[in-house]
């Protein structure tokens, strides 16, 4: 327990200067602290405020910035295509990738339970914290600064919307890729290892004689999704 308490104090006192440099803004320290405070930490510290309200705000800030950019830059695309592109880059998968790139996980204030179960690498926590930061920038610096921050960090993903779209629903994308190539439907098989409380699953997917790929996860669903995304990526790489 002493070691855990010491680690927590170090986390609370970590230099956030590099994070602010990546965001490109100077934020009010209290607002920044709020944006980085997960509810698990708040619960363990007497119910201090946490970042979920900022996350709610940041979701809209993010959505407006991306929607405006897509509308302006793609005058030829219909609403349905624009909606797919937006969904891809504001998805948990995409935001978690951005968060990982800027090493956001090390700055998040987590409770001990989340800390011990790898919370700093959980896509949902990383994505939610990114949105909270966008909300914080909006409150402290205004809409223009928030839009600039969103586009600096998330904007580049607009060049790769197909990949993030596939990551959201890889099994469907793999099925469509198989259909386009006249291949049989993907076939999945599952193996598992470990005790019941810590089971790991490995999925293997085969698309005719085109590709065979594997993926792992803590559930059958996650393992199959990981395998499907790998197979889809390999098929697309060959096509290009």
PDB file of N, CA and C in Angstrom, residues 67-112:
ATOM      1  N   UNK A  67     -16.988  17.893 -38.302  1.00  0.00           N
ATOM      2  CA  UNK A  67     -18.107  18.020 -39.239  1.00  0.00           C
ATOM      3  C   UNK A  67     -17.923  19.233 -40.149  1.00  0.00           C
ATOM      4  N   UNK A  68     -17.530  20.357 -39.567  1.00  0.00           N
ATOM      5  CA  UNK A  68     -17.321  21.574 -40.359  1.00  0.00           C
ATOM      6  C   UNK A  68     -16.231  21.363 -41.402  1.00  0.00           C
ATOM      7  N   UNK A  69     -15.145  20.717 -40.996  1.00  0.00           N
ATOM      8  CA  UNK A  69     -14.037  20.476 -41.919  1.00  0.00           C
ATOM      9  C   UNK A  69     -14.457  19.546 -43.054  1.00  0.00           C
ATOM     10  N   UNK A  70     -15.155  18.482 -42.727  1.00  0.00           N
ATOM     11  CA  UNK A  70     -15.612  17.549 -43.754  1.00  0.00           C
ATOM     12  C   UNK A  70     -16.568  18.225 -44.727  1.00  0.00           C
ATOM     13  N   UNK A  71     -17.477  19.021 -44.197  1.00  0.00           N
ATOM     14  CA  UNK A  71     -18.450  19.720 -45.051  1.00  0.00           C
ATOM     15  C   UNK A  71     -17.745  20.674 -46.004  1.00  0.00           C
ATOM     16  N   UNK A  72     -16.784  21.407 -45.485  1.00  0.00           N
ATOM     17  CA  UNK A  72     -16.082  22.407 -46.289  1.00  0.00           C
ATOM     18  C   UNK A  72     -15.159  21.790 -47.335  1.00  0.00           C
ATOM     19  N   UNK A  73     -14.482  20.706 -46.958  1.00  0.00           N
ATOM     20  CA  UNK A  73     -13.431  20.148 -47.820  1.00  0.00           C
ATOM     21  C   UNK A  73     -13.928  19.095 -48.798  1.00  0.00           C
ATOM     22  N   UNK A  74     -15.183  18.659 -48.651  1.00  0.00           N
ATOM     23  CA  UNK A  74     -15.701  17.594 -49.524  1.00  0.00           C
ATOM     24  C   UNK A  74     -17.064  17.979 -50.103  1.00  0.00           C
ATOM     25  N   UNK A  75     -17.114  19.014 -50.922  1.00  0.00           N
ATOM     26  CA  UNK A  75     -18.403  19.492 -51.437  1.00  0.00           C
ATOM     27  C   UNK A  75     -19.124  18.484 -52.325  1.00  0.00           C
ATOM     28  N   UNK A  76     -18.381  17.498 -52.827  1.00  0.00           N
ATOM     29  CA  UNK A  76     -18.990  16.530 -53.734  1.00  0.00           C
ATOM     30  C   UNK A  76     -19.589  15.328 -53.017  1.00  0.00           C
ATOM     31  N   UNK A  77     -19.315  15.155 -51.760  1.00  0.00           N
ATOM     32  CA  UNK A  77     -19.755  13.953 -51.051  1.00  0.00           C
ATOM     33  C   UNK A  77     -21.153  14.113 -50.464  1.00  0.00           C
ATOM     34  N   UNK A  78     -21.979  13.063 -50.557  1.00  0.00           N
ATOM     35  CA  UNK A  78     -23.315  13.114 -49.952  1.00  0.00           C
ATOM     36  C   UNK A  78     -23.232  12.974 -48.431  1.00  0.00           C
ATOM     37  N   UNK A  79     -24.346  13.263 -47.793  1.00  0.00           N
ATOM     38  CA  UNK A  79     -24.405  13.246 -46.322  1.00  0.00           C
ATOM     39  C   UNK A  79     -23.985  11.898 -45.743  1.00  0.00           C
ATOM     40  N   UNK A  80     -24.405  10.811 -46.380  1.00  0.00           N
ATOM     41  CA  UNK A  80     -24.090   9.487 -45.844  1.00  0.00           C
ATOM     42  C   UNK A  80     -22.597   9.216 -45.771  1.00  0.00           C
ATOM     43  N   UNK A  81     -21.873   9.601 -46.822  1.00  0.00           N
ATOM     44  CA  UNK A  81     -20.426   9.394 -46.835  1.00  0.00           C
ATOM     45  C   UNK A  81     -19.732  10.276 -45.810  1.00  0.00           C
ATOM     46  N   UNK A  82     -20.200  11.530 -45.687  1.00  0.00           N
ATOM     47  CA  UNK A  82     -19.627  12.431 -44.692  1.00  0.00           C
ATOM     48  C   UNK A  82     -19.843  11.878 -43.284  1.00  0.00           C
ATOM     49  N   UNK A  83     -21.018  11.304 -43.048  1.00  0.00           N
ATOM     50  CA  UNK A  83     -21.327  10.752 -41.727  1.00  0.00           C
ATOM     51  C   UNK A  83     -20.405   9.578 -41.395  1.00  0.00           C
ATOM     52  N   UNK A  84     -20.131   8.735 -42.398  1.00  0.00           N
ATOM     53  CA  UNK A  84     -19.225   7.604 -42.170  1.00  0.00           C
ATOM     54  C   UNK A  84     -17.820   8.084 -41.828  1.00  0.00           C
ATOM     55  N   UNK A  85     -17.341   9.090 -42.548  1.00  0.00           N
ATOM     56  CA  UNK A  85     -16.004   9.614 -42.300  1.00  0.00           C
ATOM     57  C   UNK A  85     -15.913  10.239 -40.913  1.00  0.00           C
ATOM     58  N   UNK A  86     -16.945  10.982 -40.541  1.00  0.00           N
ATOM     59  CA  UNK A  86     -16.948  11.591 -39.212  1.00  0.00           C
ATOM     60  C   UNK A  86     -16.956  10.525 -38.123  1.00  0.00           C
ATOM     61  N   UNK A  87     -17.809   9.538 -38.278  1.00  0.00           N
ATOM     62  CA  UNK A  87     -17.889   8.479 -37.270  1.00  0.00           C
ATOM     63  C   UNK A  87     -16.554   7.778 -37.088  1.00  0.00           C
ATOM     64  N   UNK A  88     -15.812   7.619 -38.181  1.00  0.00           N
ATOM     65  CA  UNK A  88     -14.532   6.923 -38.113  1.00  0.00           C
ATOM     66  C   UNK A  88     -13.518   7.679 -37.267  1.00  0.00           C
ATOM     67  N   UNK A  89     -13.419   9.007 -37.464  1.00  0.00           N
ATOM     68  CA  UNK A  89     -12.347   9.747 -36.793  1.00  0.00           C
ATOM     69  C   UNK A  89     -12.727  10.263 -35.409  1.00  0.00           C
ATOM     70  N   UNK A  90     -14.009  10.208 -35.052  1.00  0.00           N
ATOM     71  CA  UNK A  90     -14.373  10.573 -33.676  1.00  0.00           C
ATOM     72  C   UNK A  90     -14.646   9.318 -32.845  1.00  0.00           C
ATOM     73  N   UNK A  91     -14.332   8.152 -33.386  1.00  0.00           N
ATOM     74  CA  UNK A  91     -14.570   6.888 -32.696  1.00  0.00           C
ATOM     75  C   UNK A  91     -13.594   6.697 -31.546  1.00  0.00           C
ATOM     76  N   UNK A  92     -13.939   5.798 -30.655  1.00  0.00           N
ATOM     77  CA  UNK A  92     -13.055   5.457 -29.538  1.00  0.00           C
ATOM     78  C   UNK A  92     -11.711   4.961 -30.044  1.00  0.00           C
ATOM     79  N   UNK A  93     -11.729   4.157 -31.094  1.00  0.00           N
ATOM     80  CA  UNK A  93     -10.489   3.611 -31.650  1.00  0.00           C
ATOM     81  C   UNK A  93      -9.568   4.737 -32.113  1.00  0.00           C
ATOM     82  N   UNK A  94     -10.125   5.694 -32.858  1.00  0.00           N
ATOM     83  CA  UNK A  94      -9.312   6.789 -33.393  1.00  0.00           C
ATOM     84  C   UNK A  94      -8.785   7.687 -32.287  1.00  0.00           C
ATOM     85  N   UNK A  95      -9.656   8.078 -31.354  1.00  0.00           N
ATOM     86  CA  UNK A  95      -9.226   8.968 -30.270  1.00  0.00           C
ATOM     87  C   UNK A  95      -8.199   8.293 -29.374  1.00  0.00           C
ATOM     88  N   UNK A  96      -8.360   6.990 -29.151  1.00  0.00           N
ATOM     89  CA  UNK A  96      -7.380   6.271 -28.334  1.00  0.00           C
ATOM     90  C   UNK A  96      -6.021   6.231 -29.024  1.00  0.00           C
ATOM     91  N   UNK A  97      -6.018   6.134 -30.345  1.00  0.00           N
ATOM     92  CA  UNK A  97      -4.752   6.150 -31.077  1.00  0.00           C
ATOM     93  C   UNK A  97      -4.065   7.504 -30.922  1.00  0.00           C
ATOM     94  N   UNK A  98      -4.840   8.588 -31.013  1.00  0.00           N
ATOM     95  CA  UNK A  98      -4.279   9.920 -30.799  1.00  0.00           C
ATOM     96  C   UNK A  98      -3.715  10.030 -29.387  1.00  0.00           C
ATOM     97  N   UNK A  99      -4.491   9.571 -28.412  1.00  0.00           N
ATOM     98  CA  UNK A  99      -4.066   9.645 -27.016  1.00  0.00           C
ATOM     99  C   UNK A  99      -2.774   8.860 -26.783  1.00  0.00           C
ATOM    100  N   UNK A 100      -2.677   7.704 -27.405  1.00  0.00           N
ATOM    101  CA  UNK A 100      -1.466   6.896 -27.266  1.00  0.00           C
ATOM    102  C   UNK A 100      -0.269   7.599 -27.890  1.00  0.00           C
ATOM    103  N   UNK A 101      -0.485   8.231 -29.022  1.00  0.00           N
ATOM    104  CA  UNK A 101       0.590   8.943 -29.716  1.00  0.00           C
ATOM    105  C   UNK A 101       1.166  10.065 -28.860  1.00  0.00           C
ATOM    106  N   UNK A 102       0.313  10.785 -28.130  1.00  0.00           N
ATOM    107  CA  UNK A 102       0.783  11.893 -27.298  1.00  0.00           C
ATOM    108  C   UNK A 102       1.083  11.451 -25.862  1.00  0.00           C
ATOM    109  N   UNK A 103       1.037  10.125 -25.621  1.00  0.00           N
ATOM    110  CA  UNK A 103       1.359   9.549 -24.308  1.00  0.00           C
ATOM    111  C   UNK A 103       0.466  10.119 -23.209  1.00  0.00           C
ATOM    112  N   UNK A 104      -0.815  10.251 -23.512  1.00  0.00           N
ATOM    113  CA  UNK A 104      -1.757  10.831 -22.563  1.00  0.00           C
ATOM    114  C   UNK A 104      -1.929   9.976 -21.315  1.00  0.00           C
ATOM    115  N   UNK A 105      -1.814   8.662 -21.466  1.00  0.00           N
ATOM    116  CA  UNK A 105      -2.080   7.765 -20.352  1.00  0.00           C
ATOM    117  C   UNK A 105      -1.315   8.088 -19.084  1.00  0.00           C
ATOM    118  N   UNK A 106      -0.083   8.547 -19.224  1.00  0.00           N
ATOM    119  CA  UNK A 106       0.746   8.803 -18.042  1.00  0.00           C
ATOM    120  C   UNK A 106       0.240   9.978 -17.210  1.00  0.00           C
ATOM    121  N   UNK A 107      -0.615  10.825 -17.780  1.00  0.00           N
ATOM    122  CA  UNK A 107      -1.083  12.012 -17.070  1.00  0.00           C
ATOM    123  C   UNK A 107      -2.432  11.813 -16.380  1.00  0.00           C
ATOM    124  N   UNK A 108      -3.141  10.746 -16.717  1.00  0.00           N
ATOM    125  CA  UNK A 108      -4.495  10.552 -16.200  1.00  0.00           C
ATOM    126  C   UNK A 108      -4.454  10.149 -14.730  1.00  0.00           C
ATOM    127  N   UNK A 109      -5.334  10.748 -13.933  1.00  0.00           N
ATOM    128  CA  UNK A 109      -5.474  10.394 -12.526  1.00  0.00           C
ATOM    129  C   UNK A 109      -6.509   9.280 -12.412  1.00  0.00           C
ATOM    130  N   UNK A 110      -6.051   8.100 -12.006  1.00  0.00           N
ATOM    131  CA  UNK A 110      -6.894   6.909 -11.924  1.00  0.00           C
ATOM    132  C   UNK A 110      -6.959   6.386 -10.500  1.00  0.00           C
ATOM    133  N   UNK A 111      -8.049   5.704 -10.197  1.00  0.00           N
ATOM    134  CA  UNK A 111      -8.143   4.984  -8.936  1.00  0.00           C
ATOM    135  C   UNK A 111      -7.275   3.735  -8.978  1.00  0.00           C
ATOM    136  N   UNK A 112      -7.026   3.166  -7.811  1.00  0.00           N
ATOM    137  CA  UNK A 112      -6.145   1.997  -7.732  1.00  0.00           C
ATOM    138  C   UNK A 112      -6.664   0.825  -8.544  1.00  0.00           C
TER     139      UNK A 112
END
